[in-house]
Short mmCIF file of C-alpha atoms in Angstrom, two decimals:
data_model
loop_
_atom_site.label_atom_id
_atom_site.label_comp_id
_atom_site.label_asym_id
_atom_site.label_seq_id
_atom_site.Cartn_x
_atom_site.Cartn_y
_atom_site.Cartn_z
CA MET U 1 0.04 0.45 0.27
CA THR U 2 1.89 3.73 -0.36
CA ALA U 3 1.72 6.23 1.20
CA ALA U 4 -0.41 8.81 2.27
CA PRO U 5 1.24 11.83 -0.53
CA GLU U 6 2.01 15.01 0.89
CA VAL U 7 -1.23 17.28 0.89
CA PRO U 8 -0.29 21.57 0.62
CA PRO U 9 -3.05 22.56 3.35
CA SER U 10 -6.40 24.42 1.75
CA ARG U 11 -9.77 23.52 3.85
CA ALA U 12 -9.80 21.34 0.87
CA ALA U 13 -7.72 19.67 2.01
CA ARG U 14 -8.39 18.97 5.54
CA LEU U 15 -12.69 17.47 3.29
CA ARG U 16 -10.81 15.31 1.68
CA LEU U 17 -8.24 13.60 3.96
CA ARG U 18 -10.73 14.25 6.69
CA HIS U 19 -12.88 11.38 4.00
CA SER U 20 -10.73 9.24 2.87
CA LEU U 21 -10.19 8.30 6.58
CA ASP U 22 -13.45 7.97 7.29
CA VAL U 23 -13.56 5.45 4.27
CA ALA U 24 -10.11 3.54 5.33
CA LEU U 25 -11.46 3.59 8.87
CA ARG U 26 -14.79 1.47 7.88
CA GLY U 27 -13.55 -0.81 5.81
CA ALA U 28 -11.41 -1.41 7.76
CA ASP U 29 -14.30 -2.13 10.40
CA LEU U 30 -15.56 -4.12 7.16
CA LEU U 31 -12.87 -6.82 6.47
CA GLU U 32 -12.39 -7.00 10.59
CA ARG U 33 -15.66 -8.28 10.25
CA LYS U 34 -15.44 -10.39 7.20
CA LEU U 35 -11.87 -11.39 8.34
CA ARG U 36 -14.19 -13.02 12.68
CA ILE U 37 -16.26 -14.76 9.58
CA LEU U 38 -14.07 -16.17 7.68
CA ARG U 39 -12.15 -17.41 10.91
CA THR U 40 -14.91 -18.99 12.84
CA LEU U 41 -16.11 -20.30 10.18
CA HIS U 42 -12.37 -22.36 8.57
CA LYS U 43 -12.03 -23.63 11.76
CA ASP U 44 -15.34 -25.56 11.02
CA LEU U 45 -13.93 -26.55 7.48
CA LEU U 46 -10.68 -27.91 9.41
CA ARG U 47 -12.62 -29.90 11.54
CA SER U 48 -14.60 -31.35 8.74
CA GLU U 49 -11.33 -31.03 6.31
CA GLU U 50 -9.79 -34.00 9.95
CA THR U 51 -13.13 -36.10 9.87
CA ARG U 52 -13.61 -36.28 6.28
CA ALA U 53 -9.94 -37.49 5.43
CA HIS U 54 -10.39 -40.68 8.40
CA GLU U 55 -12.99 -41.69 7.56
CA TRP U 56 -11.70 -41.94 3.17
CA HIS U 57 -8.75 -43.76 5.30
CA ASP U 58 -10.79 -46.06 7.24
CA SER U 59 -12.97 -46.83 4.02
CA VAL U 60 -9.89 -47.75 1.50
CA ARG U 61 -8.19 -49.20 4.13
CA GLU U 62 -11.57 -51.30 4.62
CA ALA U 63 -11.26 -52.13 0.64
CA GLU U 64 -8.05 -52.89 0.61
CA THR U 65 -8.73 -55.68 2.70
CA TRP U 66 -11.91 -56.90 1.06
CA LEU U 67 -9.40 -57.19 -1.96
CA LEU U 68 -6.70 -58.94 -0.35
CA ARG U 69 -9.14 -61.48 0.79
CA GLY U 70 -10.41 -62.30 -3.14
CA LEU U 71 -7.14 -62.36 -4.10
CA VAL U 72 -5.86 -64.38 -1.40
CA LEU U 73 -9.29 -66.48 -3.22
CA GLY U 74 -9.78 -66.32 -6.46
CA GLY U 75 -7.04 -65.10 -7.69
CA GLU U 76 -5.43 -61.95 -9.72
CA ARG U 77 -7.79 -63.45 -12.83
CA ALA U 78 -10.72 -63.32 -10.00
CA LEU U 79 -10.00 -59.27 -9.68
CA GLU U 80 -10.33 -59.08 -13.41
CA THR U 81 -13.26 -60.92 -13.55
CA ALA U 82 -14.90 -59.13 -10.85
CA ALA U 83 -13.49 -54.95 -12.31
CA GLU U 84 -16.00 -55.98 -16.40
CA GLY U 85 -18.58 -53.87 -16.36
CA VAL U 86 -18.26 -51.60 -13.97
CA GLY U 87 -18.63 -48.27 -15.86
CA ASP U 88 -16.56 -45.36 -14.64
CA ALA U 89 -17.46 -43.07 -11.58
CA GLU U 90 -18.56 -39.62 -12.02
CA VAL U 91 -18.23 -36.85 -8.63
CA ALA U 92 -20.27 -33.22 -8.52
CA TRP U 93 -19.94 -30.99 -5.49
CA GLY U 94 -21.90 -27.78 -4.64
CA GLU U 95 -20.84 -24.62 -4.85
CA GLU U 96 -21.40 -21.68 -2.09
CA SER U 97 -19.85 -18.59 -1.49
CA THR U 98 -19.59 -16.73 1.94
CA MET U 99 -18.38 -12.83 2.32
CA GLY U 100 -17.07 -13.78 -1.46
CA VAL U 101 -15.50 -16.84 -1.44
CA ARG U 102 -16.15 -19.73 -3.01
CA HIS U 103 -15.17 -23.08 -1.75
CA PRO U 104 -16.39 -26.37 -2.34
CA SER U 105 -19.54 -27.41 0.00
CA LEU U 106 -20.87 -31.34 -0.19
CA ALA U 107 -18.97 -33.44 -2.50
CA SER U 108 -21.56 -37.03 -4.19
CA CYS U 109 -20.01 -39.95 -6.25
CA HIS U 110 -22.05 -42.17 -8.87
CA VAL U 111 -20.32 -45.44 -9.97
CA PRO U 112 -22.92 -47.16 -11.92
CA ASP U 113 -24.25 -50.11 -11.33
CA ARG U 114 -22.49 -52.89 -12.27
CA SER U 115 -23.64 -54.20 -16.31
CA PRO U 116 -26.40 -56.84 -16.45
CA ASP U 117 -24.00 -58.84 -19.44
CA ALA U 118 -20.95 -58.95 -16.44
CA ALA U 119 -20.16 -61.67 -14.64
CA THR U 120 -20.40 -61.22 -11.12
CA PRO U 121 -17.20 -61.13 -8.67
CA ARG U 122 -16.58 -64.89 -8.58
CA ASN U 123 -16.36 -65.43 -4.43
CA THR U 124 -17.70 -63.50 -1.32
CA ALA U 125 -15.00 -60.65 -0.70
CA LEU U 126 -14.75 -59.41 -3.78
CA ILE U 127 -18.27 -58.69 -4.29
CA HIS U 128 -17.75 -56.43 -0.13
CA ALA U 129 -14.91 -55.00 -1.75
CA GLU U 130 -16.92 -53.46 -4.71
CA ALA U 131 -19.22 -52.22 -1.95
CA ALA U 132 -16.31 -51.05 0.00
CA TYR U 133 -14.38 -48.75 -3.10
CA ARG U 134 -17.61 -47.10 -3.40
CA GLU U 135 -17.42 -46.22 -0.10
CA ALA U 136 -14.10 -45.39 -0.45
CA LEU U 137 -15.00 -43.88 -3.44
CA ARG U 138 -17.45 -41.16 -1.99
CA ALA U 139 -15.57 -40.43 1.51
CA GLY U 140 -12.59 -39.79 -0.76
CA ALA U 141 -14.67 -36.95 -3.28
CA GLU U 142 -15.98 -35.42 0.40
CA TYR U 143 -12.20 -35.31 1.45
CA ALA U 144 -11.16 -33.38 -1.55
CA ALA U 145 -14.28 -31.53 -1.57
CA ALA U 146 -13.51 -30.26 2.37
CA ARG U 147 -9.83 -29.99 1.44
CA THR U 148 -9.72 -28.09 -1.12
CA ALA U 149 -12.50 -25.40 0.22
CA ALA U 150 -10.98 -24.98 4.20
CA ARG U 151 -7.66 -24.11 0.94
CA LEU U 152 -9.59 -20.96 -0.69
CA VAL U 153 -11.10 -19.84 2.87
CA GLY U 154 -7.88 -20.34 4.66
CA ALA U 155 -6.04 -18.12 2.43
CA GLU U 156 -8.40 -15.84 1.85
CA VAL U 157 -8.22 -15.29 5.69
CA ALA U 158 -4.66 -14.74 5.29
CA HIS U 159 -5.43 -12.52 2.70
CA THR U 160 -8.03 -10.16 4.50
CA ARG U 161 -6.23 -10.86 7.85
CA ARG U 162 -2.63 -8.89 5.52
CA ARG U 163 -4.77 -6.21 4.63
CA VAL U 164 -6.77 -5.07 8.02
CA ARG U 165 -2.84 -4.89 9.21
CA ALA U 166 -2.24 -2.92 5.66
CA LEU U 167 -5.10 -0.30 6.79
CA ARG U 168 -5.11 -0.42 11.26
CA ARG U 169 -1.26 -0.37 11.33
CA HIS U 170 0.34 2.03 8.38
CA TRP U 171 -2.93 3.60 6.31
CA ILE U 172 -5.18 4.98 8.14
CA PRO U 173 -2.14 6.28 10.81
CA ARG U 174 -0.11 8.15 7.34
CA LEU U 175 -4.20 10.15 6.53
CA GLU U 176 -4.60 10.16 10.67
CA GLU U 177 -0.55 12.58 10.89
CA SER U 178 -1.45 13.93 7.05
CA LEU U 179 -4.57 15.24 7.96
CA ALA U 180 -2.85 16.31 11.68
CA ARG U 181 -0.56 18.38 9.65
CA VAL U 182 -3.20 20.62 7.41
CA VAL U 183 -5.65 21.43 10.29
CA LEU U 184 -2.19 22.78 12.41
CA ALA U 185 -1.17 24.36 9.20
CA LEU U 186 -5.18 25.61 8.23
CA GLU U 187 -5.32 27.15 12.52
CA GLN U 188 -1.68 29.00 12.17
CA ALA U 189 -2.88 30.48 9.09
CA GLU U 190 -5.95 31.09 10.09
CA HIS U 191 -4.60 32.47 13.87
CA GLU U 192 -1.68 34.89 11.54
CA ASP U 193 -4.69 36.61 9.54
CA ALA U 194 -6.63 36.87 12.10
CA VAL U 195 -3.46 39.00 13.72
CA ARG U 196 -3.27 40.19 10.76
CA ARG U 197 -7.28 42.14 10.76
CA ARG U 198 -6.31 43.42 14.47
CA TRP U 199 -3.55 44.89 13.07
CA ALA U 200 -5.04 46.89 10.20
CA ALA U 201 -7.88 47.58 12.02
CA GLY U 202 -5.80 49.23 15.56
CA VAL U 203 -3.72 50.94 12.36
CA ALA U 204 -6.89 52.01 10.74
CA ALA U 205 -8.57 52.81 14.06
CA ASP U 206 -5.68 55.06 14.50
CA GLY U 207 -5.05 56.78 11.80
CA PRO U 208 -7.17 59.92 12.15
CA GLU U 209 -6.86 60.44 15.55
CA THR U 210 -2.56 60.56 14.63
CA ASP U 211 -3.43 62.81 11.10
CA ARG U 212 -5.37 65.97 14.30
CA ARG U 213 -2.41 65.38 15.55
CA ARG U 214 0.80 65.95 13.56
#
């Protein structure tokens, strides 16, 4: 943020500086309110991210356990057969806006049902593995959305904090200093002008009497 420029003292300059200072103060207040709201949201998102991460890791471990059992029972060929006829997963999530920050909301994951013509898994463990991996995909999508939201809001928290600091520590004090200098200069100028007027009035009052004495 640039420094407040040196302003020649004038009534117009005083008005401009007061207006700029009022705008800066209101802006700092609004940014601090935004910062409080975003900080609260960020804490909630971080907790959600942690919860979703645990759910995802747990579901992946369960899916891997069932997969290992299925491989032990049926071998790799059974796994290749079980994978046939399953379409690609589709992931989608909504989007929210909080204090101007757009971030993902809850995600959803859809895995198409197995084709009617496809062979069914050769053992129960692979059937459980398929269901567990569907759940792992869903949990992974929700974790990704929560993580992205936390990162986006966290970045805005840091950016807003820097803006507030710049206003409170630098810009506002410089405006106050410039305004104080202009006010002081105007007061001095007005005082000097008042002294000159009183002196001129005194000279004018003494003029006729001086002429009569001459």
